[in-house]
């Protein structure tokens, strides 16, 4: 199976990069990471797909999340209760 890829581009004023103190490559990598993180937080992408979108391996994406103080797994109290209840059912 051949995966199709698309190039997505948009314009950014140079003063934005100057304000951020980033070059084009840094800005592009950060945009990819931040958009992948947003989709991951919204449960629209799995960890693996978010890492792929960001251009990282899964482990590198997790490491970057750690550096950014982002929760890797962010479960609600109800979700945690369900997980523990299911775990108690295991033999």
Coordinates of N, CA, C and O in Angstrom, one line a residue, residues 6-72:
X6 N 0.8 14.9 1.5 CA 0.5 16.2 0.9 C 1.4 17.3 1.5 O 1.8 17.1 2.7
X7 N 1.7 18.3 0.8 CA 2.4 19.4 1.3 C 1.3 20.5 1.7 O 0.5 20.8 0.8
X8 N 1.4 21.0 2.9 CA 0.6 22.1 3.3 C 1.4 23.3 3.6 O 2.4 23.2 4.3
X9 N 1.1 24.4 3.1 CA 1.9 25.6 3.3 C 1.0 26.8 3.6 O -0.2 26.8 3.3
X10 N 1.6 27.8 4.4 CA 0.9 29.0 4.6 C 1.9 30.1 4.9 O 3.1 29.8 5.2
X11 N 1.5 31.3 4.7 CA 2.5 32.4 4.9 C 2.5 32.9 6.3 O 1.5 32.9 7.1
X12 N 3.7 33.2 6.7 CA 4.0 33.8 8.1 C 4.9 35.0 7.9 O 5.9 35.0 7.2
X13 N 4.5 36.1 8.5 CA 5.3 37.3 8.4 C 6.6 37.1 9.1 O 6.7 36.5 10.2
X14 N 7.6 37.7 8.6 CA 9.0 37.5 9.1 C 9.1 38.0 10.5 O 9.8 37.4 11.3
X15 N 8.3 39.0 10.9 CA 8.4 39.6 12.2 C 7.9 38.6 13.3 O 8.3 38.6 14.4
X16 N 7.0 37.7 12.9 CA 6.6 36.6 13.8 C 7.8 35.7 14.2 O 8.0 35.4 15.4
X17 N 8.5 35.3 13.2 CA 9.7 34.5 13.4 C 10.8 35.3 14.3 O 11.4 34.7 15.2
X18 N 10.9 36.6 14.0 CA 11.8 37.4 14.8 C 11.4 37.5 16.2 O 12.2 37.4 17.2
X19 N 10.1 37.7 16.4 CA 9.5 37.7 17.8 C 9.7 36.4 18.5 O 10.1 36.4 19.7
X20 N 9.5 35.3 17.8 CA 9.7 34.0 18.4 C 11.2 33.6 18.6 O 11.5 32.6 19.2
X21 N 12.1 34.4 17.9 CA 13.5 34.1 17.9 C 13.7 32.7 17.3 O 14.5 31.9 17.9
X22 N 13.0 32.4 16.2 CA 13.2 31.1 15.6 C 13.5 31.3 14.1 O 13.0 32.2 13.5
X23 N 14.2 30.3 13.5 CA 14.4 30.3 12.1 C 13.2 29.5 11.4 O 12.4 28.9 12.2
X24 N 13.2 29.4 10.1 CA 12.1 28.8 9.5 C 12.0 27.3 9.8 O 10.9 26.8 10.1
X25 N 13.2 26.6 9.9 CA 13.2 25.2 10.3 C 12.6 25.0 11.7 O 11.8 24.1 11.9
X26 N 13.1 25.8 12.6 CA 12.6 25.6 14.0 C 11.1 25.9 14.1 O 10.4 25.2 14.8
X27 N 10.7 27.0 13.4 CA 9.3 27.3 13.4 C 8.4 26.2 12.9 O 7.4 25.8 13.4
X28 N 8.9 25.6 11.7 CA 8.1 24.6 11.1 C 8.1 23.3 12.0 O 7.0 22.7 12.2
X29 N 9.2 23.0 12.6 CA 9.2 21.8 13.5 C 8.3 22.0 14.7 O 7.5 21.2 15.1
X30 N 8.3 23.2 15.3 CA 7.4 23.6 16.4 C 6.0 23.6 16.0 O 5.1 23.1 16.8
X31 N 5.7 24.1 14.8 CA 4.3 24.1 14.4 C 3.8 22.6 14.2 O 2.6 22.3 14.6
X32 N 4.6 21.8 13.6 CA 4.2 20.4 13.5 C 4.0 19.7 14.8 O 3.0 19.0 15.0
X33 N 4.9 20.0 15.8 CA 4.7 19.4 17.1 C 3.5 19.9 17.8 O 2.7 19.1 18.3
X34 N 3.3 21.2 17.8 CA 2.2 21.8 18.5 C 0.8 21.4 17.9 O -0.1 21.2 18.6
X35 N 0.8 21.3 16.6 CA -0.5 20.8 16.0 C -0.7 19.4 16.3 O -1.9 19.0 16.6
X36 N 0.3 18.5 16.2 CA 0.1 17.1 16.6 C -0.3 17.0 18.1 O -1.2 16.2 18.4
X37 N 0.3 17.8 18.9 CA -0.1 17.8 20.3 C -1.5 18.2 20.5 O -2.2 17.5 21.3
X38 N -2.0 19.2 19.8 CA -3.4 19.6 19.9 C -4.3 18.5 19.5 O -5.3 18.2 20.2
X39 N -4.0 17.9 18.4 CA -4.9 16.8 17.9 C -4.8 15.6 18.9 O -5.9 14.9 19.1
X40 N -3.7 15.3 19.5 CA -3.6 14.3 20.5 C -4.4 14.6 21.7 O -5.1 13.7 22.2
X41 N -4.3 15.8 22.2 CA -5.0 16.2 23.4 C -6.5 16.1 23.2 O -7.3 15.8 24.1
X42 N -7.0 16.4 21.9 CA -8.4 16.3 21.6 C -8.9 14.9 21.3 O -10.0 14.7 20.9
X43 N -8.0 13.9 21.5 CA -8.2 12.5 21.1 C -8.6 12.3 19.7 O -9.4 11.4 19.4
X44 N -8.1 13.1 18.8 CA -8.4 13.0 17.4 C -7.3 12.1 16.7 O -7.5 11.5 15.7
X45 N -6.1 12.1 17.3 CA -5.0 11.3 16.9 C -4.4 10.4 18.0 O -4.4 10.9 19.1
X46 N -4.1 9.2 17.7 CA -3.4 8.4 18.6 C -2.0 8.9 18.9 O -1.5 9.8 18.1
X47 N -1.3 8.4 19.9 CA 0.0 8.8 20.2 C 0.9 8.6 19.0 O 1.7 9.5 18.6
X48 N 0.8 7.4 18.4 CA 1.6 7.1 17.2 C 1.4 8.0 16.0 O 2.3 8.4 15.4
X49 N 0.1 8.3 15.7 CA -0.2 9.2 14.6 C 0.2 10.6 14.9 O 0.7 11.3 14.0
X50 N 0.1 11.0 16.1 CA 0.5 12.4 16.5 C 2.0 12.5 16.3 O 2.5 13.5 15.8
X51 N 2.8 11.5 16.8 CA 4.2 11.4 16.6 C 4.6 11.5 15.1 O 5.5 12.3 14.7
X52 N 3.8 10.8 14.3 CA 4.1 10.8 12.8 C 3.8 12.2 12.3 O 4.7 12.6 11.5
X53 N 2.7 12.8 12.6 CA 2.5 14.2 12.2 C 3.6 15.1 12.6 O 4.0 16.0 11.8
X54 N 4.1 15.0 13.8 CA 5.1 15.9 14.3 C 6.5 15.6 13.6 O 7.4 16.4 13.8
X55 N 6.6 14.4 13.0 CA 7.9 14.1 12.4 C 8.8 13.4 13.4 O 10.0 13.4 13.2
X56 N 8.3 12.8 14.4 CA 9.1 12.1 15.4 C 8.7 10.6 15.5 O 7.7 10.2 15.0
X57 N 9.6 9.9 16.1 CA 9.3 8.5 16.5 C 8.4 8.6 17.7 O 8.3 9.7 18.3
X58 N 7.7 7.6 18.1 CA 6.8 7.6 19.2 C 7.6 8.0 20.5 O 7.2 8.8 21.3
X59 N 8.8 7.4 20.7 CA 9.6 7.7 21.8 C 10.1 9.1 21.8 O 10.2 9.8 22.9
X60 N 10.5 9.6 20.7 CA 11.0 11.0 20.6 C 9.8 12.0 20.9 O 10.0 13.0 21.5
X61 N 8.6 11.6 20.4 CA 7.4 12.5 20.7 C 7.1 12.5 22.2 O 6.9 13.6 22.8
X62 N 7.2 11.3 22.8 CA 7.0 11.3 24.3 C 8.1 12.1 25.0 O 7.8 12.8 25.9
X63 N 9.3 12.0 24.5 CA 10.4 12.8 25.2 C 10.2 14.3 25.0 O 10.3 15.0 26.0
X64 N 9.7 14.7 23.8 CA 9.4 16.1 23.6 C 8.3 16.6 24.5 O 8.3 17.6 25.1
X65 N 7.2 15.7 24.6 CA 6.1 16.0 25.5 C 6.6 16.2 27.0 O 6.2 17.1 27.7
X66 N 7.5 15.3 27.3 CA 8.1 15.4 28.7 C 8.9 16.7 28.9 O 8.7 17.4 29.9
X67 N 9.6 17.1 27.9 CA 10.4 18.4 28.0 C 9.5 19.6 28.1 O 9.8 20.6 28.7
X68 N 8.3 19.4 27.4 CA 7.3 20.5 27.4 C 6.3 20.4 28.6 O 5.4 21.2 28.7
X69 N 6.6 19.5 29.5 CA 5.7 19.3 30.7 C 4.3 19.0 30.3 O 3.4 19.4 31.0
X70 N 4.1 18.2 29.2 CA 2.8 17.8 28.8 C 2.5 16.4 29.3 O 3.4 15.5 29.3
X71 N 1.3 16.2 29.7 CA 0.9 14.9 30.1 C 0.8 13.9 28.9 O 0.3 14.2 27.9
X72 N 1.4 12.8 29.1 CA 1.4 11.8 28.0 C 0.1 11.1 28.0 O -0.5 10.9 26.9

